[in-house]
Amino acid sequence: MKLWKEAAGLGCKMEGVRWAFGCGPWRPRCSEWLLAARCVQDEERERIGRFIFAKDAKAAMSGRLMIRKLIAEKMKIPWNEIQLKRTIKGKPFLANPVLNIIPNLNFNISHQGDYTVLAAEPILQVGVDIMKTDFPGSTSVAEFFRIMKRQFTDHEWNTIHTAGDEWEKLDIFYRYWETMLDDRHHVAVALGKQDTIGKYPGEVQENINEEPSQFILLTYQDLTSSAITMAPEDPMYWRNFEAKEEKPSRQRKMPV
């Protein structure tokens, strides 16, 4: 489903955005990581540097770059003038005071497994989530399904429970989530009307069904194509990243 909105004062139209970046297989070179670090705000760069594992740092960095690319290209705010803040729940949002003269653009990001994903809409509130087909980390499959009970109809749950062994049940569960990025990663997008949004940006209170949308897979060059550096190069930032282990022995989902 494509949603369009006249861009106030810009004489153009804006449409929904669906982007994905393979943060898991990404093995940044020194020059790539240092350039990425120069293209995010100071507090973002420091926060990313504090991640213990490289996988989480890469996911967070790609998420920040993806948001800035979205705002720079769709809202025409110069990259180095974009100001991002976080809600008390940790969700990033645009804090620039120019929102009264350009169209609002709602966005949300998520990451798990090998991808960071972004969904954005010019009219509706939007939420996005990605899941990788895998066994639950700290609970049984049955308990995981109990927690997720409200996500599907009785008919859908019946299909899940009669699928076969636990792996097959999990695979059907994730397939109900919407778009498949590959044979292991599934993405769900929720849309909400403006008058049903939560207290903070990115919180969707009432879902609107959406037809599955195609996610565009971005490269590192895509992430930085509109970038403007905002800080000097810091070789220590690369050494800090290079010293990190890729991931823990038991990977869990981390906030972006």
PDB file of C-alpha atoms in Angstrom:
ATOM      1  CA  MET A   1       0.000   0.000   0.000  1.00  0.00           C
ATOM      2  CA  LYS A   2       1.417   3.399  -0.993  1.00  0.00           C
ATOM      3  CA  LEU A   3       0.498   6.461   1.011  1.00  0.00           C
ATOM      4  CA  TRP A   4       1.153   9.889  -0.487  1.00  0.00           C
ATOM      5  CA  LYS A   5       1.227  13.372   0.980  1.00  0.00           C
ATOM      6  CA  GLU A   6       1.895  16.726  -0.673  1.00  0.00           C
ATOM      7  CA  ALA A   7       5.152  18.090   0.700  1.00  0.00           C
ATOM      8  CA  ALA A   8       4.312  21.544   2.024  1.00  0.00           C
ATOM      9  CA  GLY A   9       6.374  24.192   0.288  1.00  0.00           C
ATOM     10  CA  LEU A  10       8.474  21.599  -1.582  1.00  0.00           C
ATOM     11  CA  GLY A  11       6.197  20.953  -4.554  1.00  0.00           C
ATOM     12  CA  CYS A  12       6.772  17.191  -4.434  1.00  0.00           C
ATOM     13  CA  LYS A  13       5.146  14.076  -3.076  1.00  0.00           C
ATOM     14  CA  MET A  14       6.351  11.740  -0.349  1.00  0.00           C
ATOM     15  CA  GLU A  15       5.667   8.053  -0.044  1.00  0.00           C
ATOM     16  CA  GLY A  16       6.170   5.338   2.528  1.00  0.00           C
ATOM     17  CA  VAL A  17       9.711   3.966   2.906  1.00  0.00           C
ATOM     18  CA  ARG A  18      10.813   0.386   3.654  1.00  0.00           C
ATOM     19  CA  TRP A  19      14.572  -0.129   3.987  1.00  0.00           C
ATOM     20  CA  ALA A  20      16.760  -2.972   5.241  1.00  0.00           C
ATOM     21  CA  PHE A  21      20.512  -3.221   5.793  1.00  0.00           C
ATOM     22  CA  GLY A  22      22.502  -6.410   6.350  1.00  0.00           C
ATOM     23  CA  CYS A  23      24.276  -5.354   9.546  1.00  0.00           C
ATOM     24  CA  GLY A  24      25.139  -8.955  10.493  1.00  0.00           C
ATOM     25  CA  PRO A  25      27.348  -9.875   7.518  1.00  0.00           C
ATOM     26  CA  TRP A  26      28.754  -6.326   7.326  1.00  0.00           C
ATOM     27  CA  ARG A  27      32.472  -6.365   8.106  1.00  0.00           C
ATOM     28  CA  PRO A  28      33.393  -2.675   8.008  1.00  0.00           C
ATOM     29  CA  ARG A  29      36.867  -1.632   7.001  1.00  0.00           C
ATOM     30  CA  CYS A  30      38.659   0.942   9.142  1.00  0.00           C
ATOM     31  CA  SER A  31      37.822   3.751   6.706  1.00  0.00           C
ATOM     32  CA  GLU A  32      34.132   2.760   6.623  1.00  0.00           C
ATOM     33  CA  TRP A  33      33.726   2.591  10.394  1.00  0.00           C
ATOM     34  CA  LEU A  34      35.542   5.890  10.978  1.00  0.00           C
ATOM     35  CA  LEU A  35      33.476   7.635   8.294  1.00  0.00           C
ATOM     36  CA  ALA A  36      30.260   6.276   9.810  1.00  0.00           C
ATOM     37  CA  ALA A  37      31.335   7.524  13.242  1.00  0.00           C
ATOM     38  CA  ARG A  38      31.949  11.016  11.867  1.00  0.00           C
ATOM     39  CA  CYS A  39      28.422  11.135  10.419  1.00  0.00           C
ATOM     40  CA  VAL A  40      26.419  10.697  13.638  1.00  0.00           C
ATOM     41  CA  GLN A  41      25.860  12.978  16.634  1.00  0.00           C
ATOM     42  CA  ASP A  42      28.374  12.955  19.495  1.00  0.00           C
ATOM     43  CA  GLU A  43      26.036  11.256  21.962  1.00  0.00           C
ATOM     44  CA  GLU A  44      25.102   8.610  19.387  1.00  0.00           C
ATOM     45  CA  ARG A  45      28.739   7.896  18.586  1.00  0.00           C
ATOM     46  CA  GLU A  46      29.562   7.531  22.291  1.00  0.00           C
ATOM     47  CA  ARG A  47      26.592   5.246  22.913  1.00  0.00           C
ATOM     48  CA  ILE A  48      27.527   3.001  19.989  1.00  0.00           C
ATOM     49  CA  GLY A  49      31.098   2.820  21.225  1.00  0.00           C
ATOM     50  CA  ARG A  50      29.905   1.447  24.578  1.00  0.00           C
ATOM     51  CA  PHE A  51      28.350  -1.686  23.082  1.00  0.00           C
ATOM     52  CA  ILE A  52      30.259  -4.755  24.217  1.00  0.00           C
ATOM     53  CA  PHE A  53      29.777  -6.747  21.026  1.00  0.00           C
ATOM     54  CA  ALA A  54      30.493  -5.692  17.448  1.00  0.00           C
ATOM     55  CA  LYS A  55      27.157  -7.055  16.171  1.00  0.00           C
ATOM     56  CA  ASP A  56      25.188  -4.668  18.384  1.00  0.00           C
ATOM     57  CA  ALA A  57      27.458  -1.739  17.516  1.00  0.00           C
ATOM     58  CA  LYS A  58      26.977  -2.386  13.786  1.00  0.00           C
ATOM     59  CA  ALA A  59      23.208  -2.624  14.175  1.00  0.00           C
ATOM     60  CA  ALA A  60      23.054   0.626  16.135  1.00  0.00           C
ATOM     61  CA  MET A  61      25.379   2.468  13.748  1.00  0.00           C
ATOM     62  CA  SER A  62      23.455   1.361  10.662  1.00  0.00           C
ATOM     63  CA  GLY A  63      20.206   2.381  12.325  1.00  0.00           C
ATOM     64  CA  ARG A  64      21.474   5.907  13.021  1.00  0.00           C
ATOM     65  CA  LEU A  65      22.778   6.262   9.467  1.00  0.00           C
ATOM     66  CA  MET A  66      19.511   4.948   8.061  1.00  0.00           C
ATOM     67  CA  ILE A  67      17.452   7.510  10.012  1.00  0.00           C
ATOM     68  CA  ARG A  68      19.674  10.398   8.984  1.00  0.00           C
ATOM     69  CA  LYS A  69      19.567   9.278   5.341  1.00  0.00           C
ATOM     70  CA  LEU A  70      15.772   9.168   5.501  1.00  0.00           C
ATOM     71  CA  ILE A  71      15.445  12.667   6.946  1.00  0.00           C
ATOM     72  CA  ALA A  72      18.104  14.210   4.705  1.00  0.00           C
ATOM     73  CA  GLU A  73      16.670  12.761   1.497  1.00  0.00           C
ATOM     74  CA  LYS A  74      12.930  12.831   2.206  1.00  0.00           C
ATOM     75  CA  MET A  75      12.609  15.954   4.355  1.00  0.00           C
ATOM     76  CA  LYS A  76      15.448  17.894   2.722  1.00  0.00           C
ATOM     77  CA  ILE A  77      17.127  18.775   6.027  1.00  0.00           C
ATOM     78  CA  PRO A  78      20.937  18.910   5.612  1.00  0.00           C
ATOM     79  CA  TRP A  79      22.529  15.844   7.191  1.00  0.00           C
ATOM     80  CA  ASN A  80      24.670  17.835   9.610  1.00  0.00           C
ATOM     81  CA  GLU A  81      21.688  19.899  10.794  1.00  0.00           C
ATOM     82  CA  ILE A  82      19.533  16.926  11.787  1.00  0.00           C
ATOM     83  CA  GLN A  83      18.930  16.725  15.533  1.00  0.00           C
ATOM     84  CA  LEU A  84      17.786  13.358  16.880  1.00  0.00           C
ATOM     85  CA  LYS A  85      16.557  12.810  20.423  1.00  0.00           C
ATOM     86  CA  ARG A  86      15.076   9.837  22.257  1.00  0.00           C
ATOM     87  CA  THR A  87      11.817   9.287  24.106  1.00  0.00           C
ATOM     88  CA  ILE A  88      11.962   8.006  27.670  1.00  0.00           C
ATOM     89  CA  LYS A  89      11.508   4.545  26.136  1.00  0.00           C
ATOM     90  CA  GLY A  90      14.602   5.024  23.979  1.00  0.00           C
ATOM     91  CA  LYS A  91      12.938   5.526  20.573  1.00  0.00           C
ATOM     92  CA  PRO A  92      14.675   8.086  18.333  1.00  0.00           C
ATOM     93  CA  PHE A  93      12.712  10.989  16.894  1.00  0.00           C
ATOM     94  CA  LEU A  94      13.439  14.156  14.939  1.00  0.00           C
ATOM     95  CA  ALA A  95      13.735  17.175  17.224  1.00  0.00           C
ATOM     96  CA  ASN A  96      14.377  19.905  14.637  1.00  0.00           C
ATOM     97  CA  PRO A  97      12.072  22.938  15.096  1.00  0.00           C
ATOM     98  CA  VAL A  98      11.338  23.167  11.338  1.00  0.00           C
ATOM     99  CA  LEU A  99       8.582  20.546  11.447  1.00  0.00           C
ATOM    100  CA  ASN A 100       5.929  23.273  11.203  1.00  0.00           C
ATOM    101  CA  ILE A 101       6.950  24.178   7.646  1.00  0.00           C
ATOM    102  CA  ILE A 102       7.742  20.759   6.161  1.00  0.00           C
ATOM    103  CA  PRO A 103       5.746  17.533   6.143  1.00  0.00           C
ATOM    104  CA  ASN A 104       5.814  15.264   9.151  1.00  0.00           C
ATOM    105  CA  LEU A 105       7.539  11.941   8.541  1.00  0.00           C
ATOM    106  CA  ASN A 106       6.937   9.171  11.063  1.00  0.00           C
ATOM    107  CA  PHE A 107       9.586   6.457  11.277  1.00  0.00           C
ATOM    108  CA  ASN A 108      10.580   3.449  13.328  1.00  0.00           C
ATOM    109  CA  ILE A 109      13.549   1.049  13.266  1.00  0.00           C
ATOM    110  CA  SER A 110      14.252  -2.432  14.574  1.00  0.00           C
ATOM    111  CA  HIS A 111      16.975  -5.048  14.361  1.00  0.00           C
ATOM    112  CA  GLN A 112      17.452  -8.713  15.037  1.00  0.00           C
ATOM    113  CA  GLY A 113      19.470 -11.449  13.422  1.00  0.00           C
ATOM    114  CA  ASP A 114      21.323 -10.138  10.381  1.00  0.00           C
ATOM    115  CA  TYR A 115      19.287  -7.009   9.578  1.00  0.00           C
ATOM    116  CA  THR A 116      18.441  -3.492  10.645  1.00  0.00           C
ATOM    117  CA  VAL A 117      15.098  -2.378   9.181  1.00  0.00           C
ATOM    118  CA  LEU A 118      13.344   0.978   8.870  1.00  0.00           C
ATOM    119  CA  ALA A 119       9.745   1.833   8.007  1.00  0.00           C
ATOM    120  CA  ALA A 120       8.533   5.404   7.475  1.00  0.00           C
ATOM    121  CA  GLU A 121       5.209   7.022   6.571  1.00  0.00           C
ATOM    122  CA  PRO A 122       4.251  10.662   5.796  1.00  0.00           C
ATOM    123  CA  ILE A 123       0.682  10.334   7.100  1.00  0.00           C
ATOM    124  CA  LEU A 124       0.245   7.458   9.527  1.00  0.00           C
ATOM    125  CA  GLN A 125       2.170   6.494  12.635  1.00  0.00           C
ATOM    126  CA  VAL A 126       4.317   3.441  11.933  1.00  0.00           C
ATOM    127  CA  GLY A 127       5.986   0.652  13.854  1.00  0.00           C
ATOM    128  CA  VAL A 128       8.298  -2.054  12.498  1.00  0.00           C
ATOM    129  CA  ASP A 129       9.672  -5.249  13.975  1.00  0.00           C
ATOM    130  CA  ILE A 130      11.949  -7.956  12.601  1.00  0.00           C
ATOM    131  CA  MET A 131      12.295 -11.508  13.822  1.00  0.00           C
ATOM    132  CA  LYS A 132      14.645 -14.295  12.861  1.00  0.00           C
ATOM    133  CA  THR A 133      13.318 -17.842  12.861  1.00  0.00           C
ATOM    134  CA  ASP A 134      15.047 -19.319  15.885  1.00  0.00           C
ATOM    135  CA  PHE A 135      14.263 -21.045  19.148  1.00  0.00           C
ATOM    136  CA  PRO A 136      13.384 -18.675  22.038  1.00  0.00           C
ATOM    137  CA  GLY A 137      16.440 -17.894  24.120  1.00  0.00           C
ATOM    138  CA  SER A 138      15.174 -18.114  27.708  1.00  0.00           C
ATOM    139  CA  THR A 139      11.788 -19.850  27.530  1.00  0.00           C
ATOM    140  CA  SER A 140      10.066 -22.825  25.955  1.00  0.00           C
ATOM    141  CA  VAL A 141       8.309 -22.635  22.596  1.00  0.00           C
ATOM    142  CA  ALA A 142       4.957 -23.230  24.336  1.00  0.00           C
ATOM    143  CA  GLU A 143       5.556 -20.342  26.769  1.00  0.00           C
ATOM    144  CA  PHE A 144       6.697 -18.100  23.904  1.00  0.00           C
ATOM    145  CA  PHE A 145       3.452 -18.836  22.044  1.00  0.00           C
ATOM    146  CA  ARG A 146       1.439 -18.106  25.216  1.00  0.00           C
ATOM    147  CA  ILE A 147       3.087 -14.694  25.541  1.00  0.00           C
ATOM    148  CA  MET A 148       2.381 -13.948  21.861  1.00  0.00           C
ATOM    149  CA  LYS A 149      -1.226 -15.225  22.044  1.00  0.00           C
ATOM    150  CA  ARG A 150      -2.860 -11.904  21.083  1.00  0.00           C
ATOM    151  CA  GLN A 151      -0.849 -11.590  17.868  1.00  0.00           C
ATOM    152  CA  PHE A 152      -2.975 -13.968  15.779  1.00  0.00           C
ATOM    153  CA  THR A 153      -6.512 -15.317  15.354  1.00  0.00           C
ATOM    154  CA  ASP A 154      -7.664 -18.701  16.676  1.00  0.00           C
ATOM    155  CA  HIS A 155      -7.553 -20.065  13.121  1.00  0.00           C
ATOM    156  CA  GLU A 156      -3.958 -18.898  12.670  1.00  0.00           C
ATOM    157  CA  TRP A 157      -2.928 -20.421  16.019  1.00  0.00           C
ATOM    158  CA  ASN A 158      -4.585 -23.699  15.041  1.00  0.00           C
ATOM    159  CA  THR A 159      -2.503 -23.711  11.853  1.00  0.00           C
ATOM    160  CA  ILE A 160       0.650 -23.038  13.886  1.00  0.00           C
ATOM    161  CA  HIS A 161      -0.037 -25.742  16.490  1.00  0.00           C
ATOM    162  CA  THR A 162      -0.743 -28.431  13.861  1.00  0.00           C
ATOM    163  CA  ALA A 163       2.324 -27.635  11.747  1.00  0.00           C
ATOM    164  CA  GLY A 164       4.520 -30.465  13.045  1.00  0.00           C
ATOM    165  CA  ASP A 165       7.553 -30.298  15.328  1.00  0.00           C
ATOM    166  CA  GLU A 166       8.564 -27.171  17.270  1.00  0.00           C
ATOM    167  CA  TRP A 167      10.814 -25.840  14.495  1.00  0.00           C
ATOM    168  CA  GLU A 168       8.019 -26.130  11.928  1.00  0.00           C
ATOM    169  CA  LYS A 169       5.612 -24.392  14.325  1.00  0.00           C
ATOM    170  CA  LEU A 170       8.067 -21.542  14.804  1.00  0.00           C
ATOM    171  CA  ASP A 171       8.544 -21.227  11.054  1.00  0.00           C
ATOM    172  CA  ILE A 172       4.766 -20.881  10.483  1.00  0.00           C
ATOM    173  CA  PHE A 173       4.551 -18.396  13.383  1.00  0.00           C
ATOM    174  CA  TYR A 174       7.166 -16.137  11.828  1.00  0.00           C
ATOM    175  CA  ARG A 175       5.673 -16.465   8.341  1.00  0.00           C
ATOM    176  CA  TYR A 176       2.476 -14.876   9.649  1.00  0.00           C
ATOM    177  CA  TRP A 177       4.514 -11.767  10.464  1.00  0.00           C
ATOM    178  CA  GLU A 178       4.310 -10.321   6.901  1.00  0.00           C
ATOM    179  CA  THR A 179       7.264  -9.730   4.569  1.00  0.00           C
ATOM    180  CA  MET A 180      10.187 -12.174   4.340  1.00  0.00           C
ATOM    181  CA  LEU A 181      13.618 -10.605   3.832  1.00  0.00           C
ATOM    182  CA  ASP A 182      15.132 -14.041   3.311  1.00  0.00           C
ATOM    183  CA  ASP A 183      14.298 -17.601   4.369  1.00  0.00           C
ATOM    184  CA  ARG A 184      15.053 -16.844   8.053  1.00  0.00           C
ATOM    185  CA  HIS A 185      14.065 -13.203   8.610  1.00  0.00           C
ATOM    186  CA  HIS A 186      10.501 -11.890   8.775  1.00  0.00           C
ATOM    187  CA  VAL A 187       9.362  -8.255   9.084  1.00  0.00           C
ATOM    188  CA  ALA A 188       6.056  -6.859  10.371  1.00  0.00           C
ATOM    189  CA  VAL A 189       4.861  -3.265   9.880  1.00  0.00           C
ATOM    190  CA  ALA A 190       2.035  -1.740  11.929  1.00  0.00           C
ATOM    191  CA  LEU A 191       0.291   1.485  10.939  1.00  0.00           C
ATOM    192  CA  GLY A 192      -1.789   3.707  13.209  1.00  0.00           C
ATOM    193  CA  LYS A 193      -3.976   6.748  12.651  1.00  0.00           C
ATOM    194  CA  GLN A 194      -2.664  10.108  13.846  1.00  0.00           C
ATOM    195  CA  ASP A 195      -5.460  10.421  16.403  1.00  0.00           C
ATOM    196  CA  THR A 196      -4.591   7.047  17.942  1.00  0.00           C
ATOM    197  CA  ILE A 197      -0.874   7.599  18.503  1.00  0.00           C
ATOM    198  CA  GLY A 198       0.711   7.180  21.891  1.00  0.00           C
ATOM    199  CA  LYS A 199       2.299   9.842  24.030  1.00  0.00           C
ATOM    200  CA  TYR A 200       5.657   9.488  22.306  1.00  0.00           C
ATOM    201  CA  PRO A 201       6.728   9.241  18.637  1.00  0.00           C
ATOM    202  CA  GLY A 202       6.736   5.734  17.182  1.00  0.00           C
ATOM    203  CA  GLU A 203       4.128   4.301  19.591  1.00  0.00           C
ATOM    204  CA  VAL A 204       1.238   2.803  17.628  1.00  0.00           C
ATOM    205  CA  GLN A 205      -1.929   2.299  19.691  1.00  0.00           C
ATOM    206  CA  GLU A 206      -4.298   1.080  16.950  1.00  0.00           C
ATOM    207  CA  ASN A 207      -3.127  -1.032  14.042  1.00  0.00           C
ATOM    208  CA  ILE A 208      -4.275  -0.676  10.442  1.00  0.00           C
ATOM    209  CA  ASN A 209      -3.796  -3.712   8.239  1.00  0.00           C
ATOM    210  CA  GLU A 210      -1.211  -3.179   5.525  1.00  0.00           C
ATOM    211  CA  GLU A 211      -0.487  -5.172   2.431  1.00  0.00           C
ATOM    212  CA  PRO A 212       3.067  -6.623   2.607  1.00  0.00           C
ATOM    213  CA  SER A 213       5.540  -4.081   1.254  1.00  0.00           C
ATOM    214  CA  GLN A 214       8.819  -4.776  -0.462  1.00  0.00           C
ATOM    215  CA  PHE A 215      11.854  -3.786   1.595  1.00  0.00           C
ATOM    216  CA  ILE A 216      14.751  -2.275  -0.334  1.00  0.00           C
ATOM    217  CA  LEU A 217      18.120  -3.720   0.699  1.00  0.00           C
ATOM    218  CA  LEU A 218      20.652  -0.925   1.188  1.00  0.00           C
ATOM    219  CA  THR A 219      24.442  -1.122   0.907  1.00  0.00           C
ATOM    220  CA  TYR A 220      26.968   0.759   3.032  1.00  0.00           C
ATOM    221  CA  GLN A 221      27.424   3.158   0.097  1.00  0.00           C
ATOM    222  CA  ASP A 222      23.667   3.791   0.157  1.00  0.00           C
ATOM    223  CA  LEU A 223      23.755   4.535   3.889  1.00  0.00           C
ATOM    224  CA  THR A 224      26.435   7.203   3.492  1.00  0.00           C
ATOM    225  CA  SER A 225      25.564   8.604   0.054  1.00  0.00           C
ATOM    226  CA  SER A 226      23.970  11.758   1.543  1.00  0.00           C
ATOM    227  CA  ALA A 227      26.232  11.990   4.587  1.00  0.00           C
ATOM    228  CA  ILE A 228      28.029  15.112   5.792  1.00  0.00           C
ATOM    229  CA  THR A 229      30.728  14.586   8.410  1.00  0.00           C
ATOM    230  CA  MET A 230      30.210  16.277  11.774  1.00  0.00           C
ATOM    231  CA  ALA A 231      33.340  15.336  13.721  1.00  0.00           C
ATOM    232  CA  PRO A 232      37.072  14.807  13.113  1.00  0.00           C
ATOM    233  CA  GLU A 233      38.413  11.317  12.518  1.00  0.00           C
ATOM    234  CA  ASP A 234      39.270   9.421  15.701  1.00  0.00           C
ATOM    235  CA  PRO A 235      41.536   6.380  15.123  1.00  0.00           C
ATOM    236  CA  MET A 236      40.846   5.189  18.682  1.00  0.00           C
ATOM    237  CA  TYR A 237      37.217   4.672  17.741  1.00  0.00           C
ATOM    238  CA  TRP A 238      38.291   2.052  15.213  1.00  0.00           C
ATOM    239  CA  ARG A 239      40.627   0.348  17.673  1.00  0.00           C
ATOM    240  CA  ASN A 240      37.794   0.168  20.182  1.00  0.00           C
ATOM    241  CA  PHE A 241      35.514  -1.456  17.602  1.00  0.00           C
ATOM    242  CA  GLU A 242      38.208  -3.796  16.259  1.00  0.00           C
ATOM    243  CA  ALA A 243      38.788  -5.183  19.753  1.00  0.00           C
ATOM    244  CA  LYS A 244      35.149  -6.229  20.239  1.00  0.00           C
ATOM    245  CA  GLU A 245      34.009  -9.828  19.889  1.00  0.00           C
ATOM    246  CA  GLU A 246      31.407 -10.228  17.136  1.00  0.00           C
ATOM    247  CA  LYS A 247      28.626 -11.521  19.407  1.00  0.00           C
ATOM    248  CA  PRO A 248      28.008 -13.419  22.651  1.00  0.00           C
ATOM    249  CA  SER A 249      27.660 -17.183  22.627  1.00  0.00           C
ATOM    250  CA  ARG A 250      23.919 -16.763  23.222  1.00  0.00           C
ATOM    251  CA  GLN A 251      22.682 -13.812  21.120  1.00  0.00           C
ATOM    252  CA  ARG A 252      19.746 -11.825  22.474  1.00  0.00           C
ATOM    253  CA  LYS A 253      17.805  -8.896  21.003  1.00  0.00           C
ATOM    254  CA  MET A 254      19.217  -5.479  21.886  1.00  0.00           C
ATOM    255  CA  PRO A 255      17.599  -2.025  21.535  1.00  0.00           C
ATOM    256  CA  VAL A 256      18.796  -0.055  18.543  1.00  0.00           C
TER     257      VAL A 256
END
